[in-house]
Amino acid sequence: MSTKSQLEDEIRRLNSGDHLGPLEARRLHAAVDELSALTGARVTVSGQCVSLDVTRSQPAQRQPVRSDKSRPWPVNLTRCRACKTWGIPGTSCKCPKRPVRAAAPRRTLAETRERAHRMLDADALSDPERLCSLPYASVRDMALRSIEKRSGDLTPASQDKLEALVRTRDKCTDGKLIARRIAATGSRAYESAFTKGLSQKNPAFTPEEAQAVNTFRDVQVDEMRAAAEGTGYAGGFGVPYYVDPSLIVTTLDTAEIGTVAKIVTITTDKWHGVSTPGVTSGFTAENTVVADGSPTLAQPEIDVWADKFYVPASLELTQDYPNCLGEITTLMMNQWASDVSQYCSVGSGVGQPMGVVSRMAATTQNPSHCVVTTAGQLGAVDLRAAWSQLPERYRLNASWYCSPSMVSRISSQAAPTVTNGLGPSEFTFDSGTGTPRLFGRPIVQSSYCAAFTGTTGSVDYAVIGDFSRFVVAHRSGLNLELVTGIPNFPASNLPTGQLGVFGMSRFGSDVVDVNAFRVIASS
């Protein structure tokens, strides 16, 4: 077999002549084919020049594979550090094949936004200092998202009220503080921690529950500091906002006066308002001086008072009735609603809220105090007199407020047999709710108002007026605490085998414009 150099010399010798015979031509073609087969390239002959075209045609070669030899060949191979083998870039090494990672799911804009909000809320609730340092807009949005998530636990009216609270920022109500409380008490972790804290002496909190409780405690301290009340007491557990009667209107529906009074939620210890009897106006001739109609402004203030609850129970009862403490908590909230109805009606204002009936009873000058014609009797003439003495500007939003026995007495004046009684259009019933109406205005009934007994003594029968001028101020937040190891104090100071639930909420009430009301009294 000829070598490459021998074939090249033979090709040059045969191609040097001017004319090739058939034999030389066959030998030249054979030498070219043999050289092409030997080199694996296309051979081009031009005179004495023999060219090899190595780029156009190359024979199929065996593809190099991975090798664990220390000296790689060719020089452009890569090395896998895991299996320590060499190979051509882009080829598989000897490492075990890993599962192919699935492509990221395609999310809509709403899903992406919800996922981002969930991450932001979790990040804020994991660090109390971060939650307290968030700007108002961020913590407000957190609270609104929490309210939306709890739509199944809240009535539409409660959702509207909570949304209005977190959007309010004035002298008495800081929506930022309310939004923090909503964000801190609205999580599932805090809900679980609240249940454990009111049912166990030493609850075993999960890390998430412990973090939720710590976050609430820091928020509670920050609320007291912002209200200039010092650090105060930061113990117990705040009632989750979606069942907190001081924030939502569900419980106020059971307090009759709450359906007509002006309910405000504050974050301080006092409500500050502005009231005026109105602006004086008149007609004047052309080019004449207009009289000064400046109103007289008043700045009423309403203090909030602490309404405290304490309900003890034996350990045997808590063992035999596992949901005993939960029922006690529910009863305490119902009692709170009853206290709102009672003290906002007949509270004395000394260490407790001032009731609307008590305030108007203390306003003895005419025309606020309407005395009945005959002591011990209440006739249609007395009802018409009280209604006529109420200024026109307050009638459109007016309501009657009295006891159920007074409603019976008023309805008796509408009987056809009563002389100068109430006409068919004066005493009616609402076709939708069945609420009795007197002179077109609803009658709100409360058992805490004085009953009609026919006595000639001093009795305040009913109040008529615009109850938007009667303000009930709630300090946001109802706190509960589990009290364990109750001693027999002061007898022996030994344990009695009891525990209890202690709760506190603060509210106050008063009339801010006495001219908007009239009271019907016996004297």
Coordinates of C-alpha atoms in Angstrom, one line a residue:
M1 CA 0.0 0.0 0.0
S2 CA 1.4 3.4 -1.1
T3 CA 1.9 6.2 1.4
K4 CA 0.6 9.7 0.9
S5 CA 3.9 11.1 -0.3
Q6 CA 4.3 8.3 -2.8
L7 CA 0.8 8.9 -4.2
E8 CA 1.5 12.7 -4.5
D9 CA 4.7 12.1 -6.4
E10 CA 3.0 9.6 -8.7
I11 CA 0.2 12.1 -9.4
R12 CA 2.7 14.9 -10.2
R13 CA 4.7 12.7 -12.5
L14 CA 1.7 11.5 -14.5
N15 CA 0.3 15.0 -14.7
S16 CA 3.6 16.6 -15.9
G17 CA 3.2 15.5 -19.6
D18 CA 1.3 17.5 -22.2
H19 CA -0.8 14.5 -23.3
L20 CA -1.8 11.4 -21.3
G21 CA -2.6 8.1 -23.0
P22 CA -5.4 5.9 -21.8
L23 CA -3.1 3.8 -19.6
E24 CA -1.6 6.9 -17.9
A25 CA -5.0 8.5 -17.5
R26 CA -6.4 5.4 -15.7
R27 CA -3.3 5.3 -13.5
L28 CA -3.7 9.0 -12.6
H29 CA -7.5 8.6 -11.7
A30 CA -6.6 5.5 -9.6
A31 CA -3.9 7.5 -7.7
V32 CA -6.2 10.4 -7.1
D33 CA -9.0 8.1 -5.8
E34 CA -6.5 6.2 -3.6
L35 CA -5.1 9.5 -2.1
S36 CA -8.7 10.8 -1.5
A37 CA -9.6 7.6 0.3
L38 CA -6.4 7.8 2.3
T39 CA -6.7 11.4 3.5
G40 CA -10.5 11.5 3.6
A41 CA -10.5 14.7 1.6
R42 CA -11.4 15.7 -1.9
V43 CA -8.2 15.8 -4.1
T44 CA -7.8 18.5 -6.8
V45 CA -4.9 18.3 -9.3
S46 CA -3.7 21.4 -11.2
G47 CA -0.4 20.9 -12.9
Q48 CA 2.2 20.1 -10.3
C49 CA -0.2 21.3 -7.5
V50 CA -2.1 18.7 -5.6
S51 CA -4.9 20.3 -3.3
L52 CA -6.8 18.6 -0.5
D53 CA -10.3 20.1 0.2
V54 CA -10.8 19.1 3.8
T55 CA -13.9 21.3 4.4
R56 CA -16.3 20.0 1.8
S57 CA -16.4 16.3 2.5
Q58 CA -15.3 14.4 5.5
P59 CA -15.9 10.8 6.2
A60 CA -18.2 9.9 9.1
Q61 CA -16.2 9.5 12.2
R62 CA -17.1 7.9 15.5
Q63 CA -18.4 10.5 17.9
P64 CA -16.1 10.7 21.0
V65 CA -17.8 9.7 24.2
R66 CA -17.2 10.5 27.8
S67 CA -14.0 9.2 29.3
D68 CA -12.7 9.1 32.8
K69 CA -9.1 9.2 31.7
S70 CA -7.1 12.0 33.2
R71 CA -5.9 13.4 29.7
P72 CA -8.8 14.5 27.6
W73 CA -8.8 14.3 23.8
P74 CA -9.5 16.4 21.8
V75 CA -8.6 19.6 23.7
N76 CA -12.1 21.2 23.5
L77 CA -13.8 18.6 25.8
T78 CA -15.4 19.6 29.1
R79 CA -15.2 17.9 32.5
C80 CA -18.2 17.2 34.8
R81 CA -17.2 17.7 38.4
A82 CA -19.9 15.4 39.7
C83 CA -19.1 12.2 37.9
K84 CA -15.5 13.3 36.9
T85 CA -15.8 12.4 33.2
W86 CA -14.8 14.3 30.0
G87 CA -17.0 14.8 27.0
I88 CA -18.1 17.0 24.2
P89 CA -20.0 20.1 25.4
G90 CA -23.8 19.6 25.2
T91 CA -23.7 15.7 25.5
S92 CA -24.9 13.8 28.6
C93 CA -22.5 12.8 31.3
K94 CA -22.6 9.8 33.5
C95 CA -24.5 11.5 36.3
P96 CA -28.0 10.1 37.2
K97 CA -30.7 11.8 35.3
R98 CA -32.6 14.4 37.3
P99 CA -36.4 14.9 37.0
V100 CA -37.3 17.7 34.6
R101 CA -38.6 20.7 36.4
A102 CA -42.1 21.6 35.4
A103 CA -42.6 25.0 33.9
A104 CA -43.9 27.8 36.1
P105 CA -47.7 27.9 36.1
R106 CA -49.2 30.7 34.1
R107 CA -51.1 33.1 36.4
T108 CA -53.6 35.8 35.6
L109 CA -53.0 39.3 36.8
A110 CA -55.5 38.9 39.6
E111 CA -53.9 35.7 40.8
T112 CA -50.4 37.3 40.7
R113 CA -51.7 40.3 42.7
E114 CA -53.4 38.1 45.3
R115 CA -50.1 36.0 45.6
A116 CA -48.1 39.2 46.1
H117 CA -50.6 40.6 48.7
R118 CA -50.4 37.3 50.6
M119 CA -46.7 37.5 50.7
L120 CA -46.7 41.1 51.9
D121 CA -49.2 40.4 54.6
A122 CA -47.3 37.4 55.9
D123 CA -44.1 39.4 56.0
A124 CA -45.7 42.3 57.9
L125 CA -47.4 40.0 60.5
S126 CA -44.1 38.1 61.1
D127 CA -42.4 41.2 62.6
P128 CA -44.4 43.4 65.0
E129 CA -42.0 46.3 64.5
R130 CA -42.5 46.2 60.8
L131 CA -46.3 46.2 61.1
C132 CA -46.1 49.2 63.5
S133 CA -43.7 51.1 61.2
L134 CA -45.7 50.5 58.0
P135 CA -47.2 53.7 56.5
Y136 CA -50.9 54.3 56.7
A137 CA -51.7 53.3 53.1
S138 CA -50.0 49.9 53.5
V139 CA -51.6 48.9 56.8
R140 CA -55.0 50.3 55.5
D141 CA -54.8 48.0 52.5
M142 CA -53.9 45.0 54.8
A143 CA -57.0 45.7 56.9
L144 CA -59.3 46.0 53.8
R145 CA -58.0 42.7 52.4
S146 CA -58.7 41.1 55.8
I147 CA -62.2 42.5 55.9
E148 CA -62.8 41.1 52.4
K149 CA -61.6 37.7 53.4
R150 CA -63.9 37.7 56.4
S151 CA -67.0 38.6 54.3
G152 CA -68.6 35.3 55.3
D153 CA -68.4 36.2 59.0
L154 CA -69.5 39.8 58.6
T155 CA -72.8 41.4 57.6
P156 CA -72.7 43.9 54.8
A157 CA -73.4 46.7 57.3
S158 CA -70.4 45.6 59.4
Q159 CA -68.1 45.5 56.4
D160 CA -69.2 49.0 55.4
K161 CA -68.6 50.3 59.0
L162 CA -65.2 48.7 59.3
E163 CA -64.1 50.0 55.9
A164 CA -65.3 53.5 56.9
L165 CA -63.3 53.3 60.2
V166 CA -60.0 52.3 58.6
R167 CA -60.4 55.2 56.1
T168 CA -61.1 57.8 58.8
R169 CA -58.3 59.9 60.3
D170 CA -59.4 62.8 62.5
K171 CA -58.8 64.1 66.0
C172 CA -60.8 61.3 67.7
T173 CA -60.4 58.4 65.4
D174 CA -57.1 57.2 63.9
G175 CA -57.9 54.7 61.1
K176 CA -54.3 53.6 61.2
L177 CA -54.6 52.2 64.7
I178 CA -57.9 50.5 63.9
A179 CA -56.3 49.0 60.7
R180 CA -53.4 47.6 62.8
R181 CA -55.8 45.9 65.2
I182 CA -57.8 44.5 62.3
A183 CA -54.6 43.2 60.7
A184 CA -53.3 41.7 64.0
T185 CA -56.5 40.0 65.1
G186 CA -57.8 38.9 61.7
S187 CA -55.4 36.0 61.0
R188 CA -56.2 32.4 61.4
A189 CA -53.2 31.9 63.7
Y190 CA -54.5 34.6 66.1
E191 CA -58.0 33.1 66.0
S192 CA -56.6 29.8 67.1
A193 CA -54.4 31.4 69.8
F194 CA -57.4 33.4 71.1
T195 CA -59.4 30.2 71.5
K196 CA -56.6 28.5 73.3
G197 CA -55.8 31.5 75.5
L198 CA -59.3 31.6 76.9
S199 CA -59.6 27.9 77.5
Q200 CA -56.2 26.9 78.9
K201 CA -54.1 28.2 81.7
N202 CA -50.8 27.5 79.9
P203 CA -51.7 27.2 76.3
A204 CA -49.2 25.4 74.0
F205 CA -49.0 27.8 71.1
T206 CA -47.6 26.8 67.8
P207 CA -44.8 29.2 66.5
E208 CA -47.4 30.9 64.2
E209 CA -49.8 31.4 67.1
A210 CA -47.1 32.7 69.4
Q211 CA -46.0 35.1 66.7
A212 CA -49.6 36.3 66.2
V213 CA -50.1 37.0 70.0
N214 CA -46.8 38.9 70.2
T215 CA -47.8 41.0 67.2
F216 CA -51.1 41.9 68.9
R217 CA -49.4 42.8 72.2
D218 CA -47.0 45.2 70.4
V219 CA -50.0 46.7 68.5
Q220 CA -51.9 47.1 71.8
V221 CA -48.9 48.9 73.4
D222 CA -48.6 51.2 70.3
E223 CA -52.3 52.1 70.6
M224 CA -52.0 53.2 74.2
R225 CA -48.8 55.2 73.4
A226 CA -50.6 56.9 70.5
A227 CA -53.5 57.8 72.7
A228 CA -51.1 59.4 75.3
E229 CA -52.2 56.9 77.9
G230 CA -48.8 55.5 78.6
T231 CA -47.9 52.0 77.9
G232 CA -50.7 50.8 80.1
Y233 CA -51.7 47.2 80.4
A234 CA -51.0 45.0 77.5
G235 CA -52.2 41.6 78.8
G236 CA -55.1 39.4 77.9
F237 CA -56.4 38.8 74.4
G238 CA -58.1 41.3 72.0
V239 CA -61.3 39.9 70.6
P240 CA -60.9 39.2 66.9
Y241 CA -62.3 42.2 65.1
Y242 CA -65.0 40.3 63.2
V243 CA -66.7 39.4 66.5
D244 CA -65.7 42.6 68.4
P245 CA -69.0 44.4 69.3
S246 CA -67.1 47.7 69.7
L247 CA -66.1 47.7 66.0
I248 CA -69.0 45.9 64.2
V249 CA -72.7 46.7 64.3
T250 CA -74.0 43.2 64.8
T251 CA -74.3 43.6 68.6
L252 CA -75.6 47.1 68.4
D253 CA -78.6 45.7 66.5
T254 CA -79.7 44.2 69.9
A255 CA -79.2 47.5 71.7
E256 CA -82.3 49.4 70.6
I257 CA -80.9 52.8 70.9
G258 CA -78.0 51.8 68.6
T259 CA -80.4 51.7 65.7
V260 CA -81.1 55.4 65.8
A261 CA -78.2 57.0 67.7
K262 CA -75.0 58.3 66.1
I263 CA -72.3 55.6 66.8
V264 CA -68.7 56.7 66.6
T265 CA -65.6 54.6 67.2
I266 CA -62.6 56.5 68.6
T267 CA -59.0 55.6 69.5
T268 CA -58.6 58.1 72.4
D269 CA -60.2 58.5 75.8
K270 CA -62.6 61.3 74.8
W271 CA -64.7 62.3 71.9
H272 CA -64.6 65.9 70.7
G273 CA -67.3 67.3 68.6
V274 CA -68.8 70.5 67.3
S275 CA -72.5 71.4 67.6
T276 CA -74.6 74.5 66.7
P277 CA -78.3 75.4 66.9
G278 CA -78.2 76.6 63.4
V279 CA -77.5 79.7 61.2
T280 CA -79.7 82.8 61.4
S281 CA -80.9 84.0 57.9
G282 CA -83.3 86.6 56.6
F283 CA -84.4 88.6 53.6
T284 CA -83.1 92.2 53.2
A285 CA -83.7 94.9 50.7
E286 CA -81.3 95.8 47.9
N287 CA -78.2 97.7 48.9
T288 CA -78.9 97.2 52.6
V289 CA -76.6 95.7 55.3
V290 CA -77.1 92.0 55.9
A291 CA -77.5 91.0 59.5
D292 CA -74.8 88.9 61.1
G293 CA -76.0 85.3 61.1
S294 CA -73.0 83.7 62.7
P295 CA -74.0 80.5 64.6
T296 CA -73.1 79.9 68.2
L297 CA -70.6 77.0 68.1
A298 CA -70.2 74.6 71.0
Q299 CA -67.5 71.9 71.5
P300 CA -69.1 69.0 73.4
E301 CA -66.9 66.3 74.8
I302 CA -67.9 62.8 75.7
D303 CA -65.7 60.7 78.1
V304 CA -65.5 57.0 77.6
W305 CA -66.0 54.8 80.8
A306 CA -64.7 51.3 81.4
D307 CA -67.4 48.7 81.4
K308 CA -65.9 45.6 83.1
F309 CA -67.1 42.0 83.2
Y310 CA -66.1 39.1 85.4
V311 CA -67.6 35.6 85.2
P312 CA -66.2 32.8 87.4
A313 CA -66.7 29.1 86.8
S314 CA -65.6 25.9 88.6
L315 CA -63.0 23.6 87.2
E316 CA -65.5 20.8 87.2
L317 CA -67.9 22.8 85.0
T318 CA -65.1 23.5 82.5
Q319 CA -64.3 19.8 82.4
D320 CA -67.9 18.6 82.0
Y321 CA -68.8 21.3 79.6
P322 CA -65.8 21.8 77.2
N323 CA -67.3 24.9 75.5
C324 CA -68.1 26.6 78.8
L325 CA -65.7 29.4 78.4
G326 CA -66.7 30.1 74.8
E327 CA -70.4 30.4 76.0
I328 CA -69.3 32.7 78.8
T329 CA -67.5 34.9 76.3
T330 CA -70.7 35.0 74.2
L331 CA -72.8 35.9 77.2
M332 CA -70.4 38.7 78.1
M333 CA -70.7 40.2 74.7
N334 CA -74.5 40.1 74.9
Q335 CA -74.3 41.7 78.3
W336 CA -72.2 44.5 76.8
A337 CA -74.9 45.2 74.3
S338 CA -77.4 45.3 77.1
D339 CA -75.2 47.8 79.0
V340 CA -75.1 50.0 76.0
S341 CA -78.9 50.0 75.8
Q342 CA -79.3 50.6 79.5
Y343 CA -76.7 53.3 80.2
C344 CA -77.3 55.1 77.0
S345 CA -80.9 55.4 78.0
V346 CA -80.9 56.2 81.7
G347 CA -77.2 56.5 82.6
S348 CA -76.5 59.2 85.2
G349 CA -73.3 60.5 83.6
V350 CA -71.4 60.1 86.9
G351 CA -68.8 57.4 86.4
Q352 CA -70.9 56.0 83.6
P353 CA -72.4 57.2 80.3
M354 CA -75.1 59.9 80.2
G355 CA -78.4 58.5 79.0
V356 CA -80.7 60.4 76.6
V357 CA -83.6 60.2 79.0
S358 CA -81.5 61.3 82.0
R359 CA -80.1 64.3 80.0
M360 CA -83.5 65.5 78.9
A361 CA -85.0 65.0 82.3
A362 CA -82.3 67.3 83.7
T363 CA -83.2 69.9 81.1
T364 CA -86.2 71.3 82.9
Q365 CA -86.7 74.6 80.9
N366 CA -89.4 75.0 78.2
P367 CA -89.8 74.0 75.5
S368 CA -87.5 71.0 76.0
H369 CA -89.5 69.7 79.0
C370 CA -93.1 69.0 78.1
V371 CA -95.4 68.4 81.0
V372 CA -98.6 66.3 80.5
T373 CA -102.0 68.1 80.9
T374 CA -103.2 65.8 83.6
A375 CA -100.8 64.1 86.1
G376 CA -100.8 60.3 85.8
Q377 CA -102.5 60.5 82.4
L378 CA -101.1 60.6 78.8
G379 CA -103.4 61.7 76.1
A380 CA -103.2 62.4 72.4
V381 CA -103.1 66.2 73.3
D382 CA -99.8 65.6 75.1
L383 CA -98.3 63.7 72.2
R384 CA -99.3 66.4 69.7
A385 CA -97.9 69.1 72.0
A386 CA -94.5 67.5 72.2
W387 CA -94.5 66.9 68.4
S388 CA -95.5 70.5 67.7
Q389 CA -92.8 71.9 70.0
L390 CA -90.0 70.0 68.2
P391 CA -88.3 72.4 65.8
E392 CA -89.1 71.7 62.1
R393 CA -85.4 71.1 61.2
Y394 CA -85.3 68.1 63.5
R395 CA -88.6 66.4 62.5
L396 CA -87.4 64.8 59.3
N397 CA -84.9 62.5 61.1
A398 CA -86.8 62.3 64.4
S399 CA -87.7 59.1 66.4
W400 CA -89.8 58.4 69.4
Y401 CA -88.1 56.5 72.3
C402 CA -90.1 54.9 75.1
S403 CA -91.0 51.7 76.9
P404 CA -93.2 48.9 75.4
S405 CA -96.0 49.8 78.0
M406 CA -95.9 53.4 76.7
V407 CA -96.4 52.1 73.1
S408 CA -99.5 50.2 74.4
R409 CA -100.7 53.5 76.0
I410 CA -100.2 55.4 72.8
S411 CA -101.9 52.8 70.7
S412 CA -104.9 53.0 73.1
Q413 CA -105.3 56.6 72.2
A414 CA -105.8 55.6 68.5
A415 CA -109.0 53.7 69.4
P416 CA -112.2 55.1 67.7
T417 CA -113.9 55.3 71.1
V418 CA -111.4 57.8 72.5
T419 CA -112.5 61.4 72.4
N420 CA -109.9 63.6 70.7
G421 CA -107.7 60.6 70.3
L422 CA -105.1 59.9 67.6
G423 CA -106.4 59.7 64.0
P424 CA -105.8 56.8 61.7
S425 CA -103.0 58.7 59.9
E426 CA -101.3 59.7 63.2
F427 CA -100.6 56.2 64.6
T428 CA -99.7 53.7 61.9
F429 CA -97.5 50.6 61.4
D430 CA -94.7 50.2 58.9
S431 CA -95.8 47.8 56.2
G432 CA -92.4 46.3 55.8
T433 CA -91.1 45.9 59.4
G434 CA -94.3 46.3 61.4
T435 CA -92.7 49.1 63.5
P436 CA -95.3 51.4 65.0
R437 CA -95.1 55.0 63.8
L438 CA -96.4 58.1 65.5
F439 CA -96.9 61.2 63.3
G440 CA -95.0 59.4 60.6
R441 CA -91.9 58.8 62.7
P442 CA -90.8 55.4 64.1
I443 CA -91.2 54.4 67.7
V444 CA -88.0 52.8 69.2
Q445 CA -88.8 50.6 72.2
S446 CA -86.5 50.0 75.2
S447 CA -87.4 48.2 78.4
Y448 CA -85.0 50.5 80.3
C449 CA -87.3 53.5 79.7
A450 CA -89.9 54.2 82.4
A451 CA -93.1 52.1 82.1
F452 CA -96.5 53.8 82.1
T453 CA -98.1 53.0 85.5
G454 CA -100.5 55.9 85.9
T455 CA -98.6 57.3 88.9
T456 CA -98.8 61.0 89.6
G457 CA -95.1 61.1 90.6
S458 CA -92.2 62.3 88.6
V459 CA -92.0 60.1 85.5
D460 CA -90.3 60.7 82.1
Y461 CA -92.7 59.0 79.6
A462 CA -91.0 59.4 76.3
V463 CA -88.4 61.3 74.3
I464 CA -88.9 62.6 70.8
G465 CA -86.1 64.1 68.7
D466 CA -83.3 63.7 66.1
F467 CA -81.1 61.0 67.6
S468 CA -78.2 61.8 65.3
R469 CA -77.6 64.5 67.9
F470 CA -77.2 61.8 70.5
V471 CA -73.7 60.3 70.3
V472 CA -72.5 57.0 71.5
A473 CA -68.7 56.9 71.5
H474 CA -66.9 53.5 71.6
R475 CA -63.2 53.1 72.3
S476 CA -62.1 50.5 69.8
G477 CA -61.2 47.1 71.1
L478 CA -62.8 44.6 73.5
N479 CA -60.2 42.7 75.6
L480 CA -60.7 39.4 77.4
E481 CA -58.5 37.6 79.9
L482 CA -58.5 34.2 81.5
V483 CA -58.1 34.4 85.3
T484 CA -56.9 31.1 86.9
G485 CA -56.2 30.0 90.5
I486 CA -58.9 32.2 92.1
P487 CA -58.2 32.4 95.9
N488 CA -60.7 32.5 98.7
F489 CA -60.0 36.2 99.5
P490 CA -59.9 37.5 102.2
A491 CA -60.8 34.6 104.3
S492 CA -58.0 32.1 103.8
N493 CA -56.4 33.1 100.5
L494 CA -56.4 29.5 99.4
P495 CA -57.4 28.3 96.0
T496 CA -61.1 27.6 95.4
G497 CA -60.8 25.5 92.2
Q498 CA -62.3 28.2 90.1
L499 CA -61.3 30.2 87.0
G500 CA -63.0 33.1 85.3
V501 CA -63.1 35.4 82.3
F502 CA -62.5 39.1 82.8
G503 CA -63.4 41.5 80.0
M504 CA -63.3 45.3 79.6
S505 CA -64.7 47.7 77.0
R506 CA -65.0 51.5 77.1
F507 CA -67.9 53.6 75.8
G508 CA -69.7 56.8 76.6
S509 CA -72.7 58.7 75.5
D510 CA -74.4 62.1 75.7
V511 CA -76.7 64.6 74.0
V512 CA -74.8 67.2 72.0
D513 CA -77.8 69.4 71.1
V514 CA -80.6 69.5 73.7
N515 CA -82.7 71.6 71.4
A516 CA -83.1 68.6 69.1
F517 CA -85.1 66.7 71.7
R518 CA -88.3 67.0 73.7
V519 CA -89.2 64.9 76.7
I520 CA -92.8 64.2 77.9
A521 CA -92.8 64.1 81.7
S522 CA -95.5 63.9 84.4
S523 CA -94.0 66.9 86.2

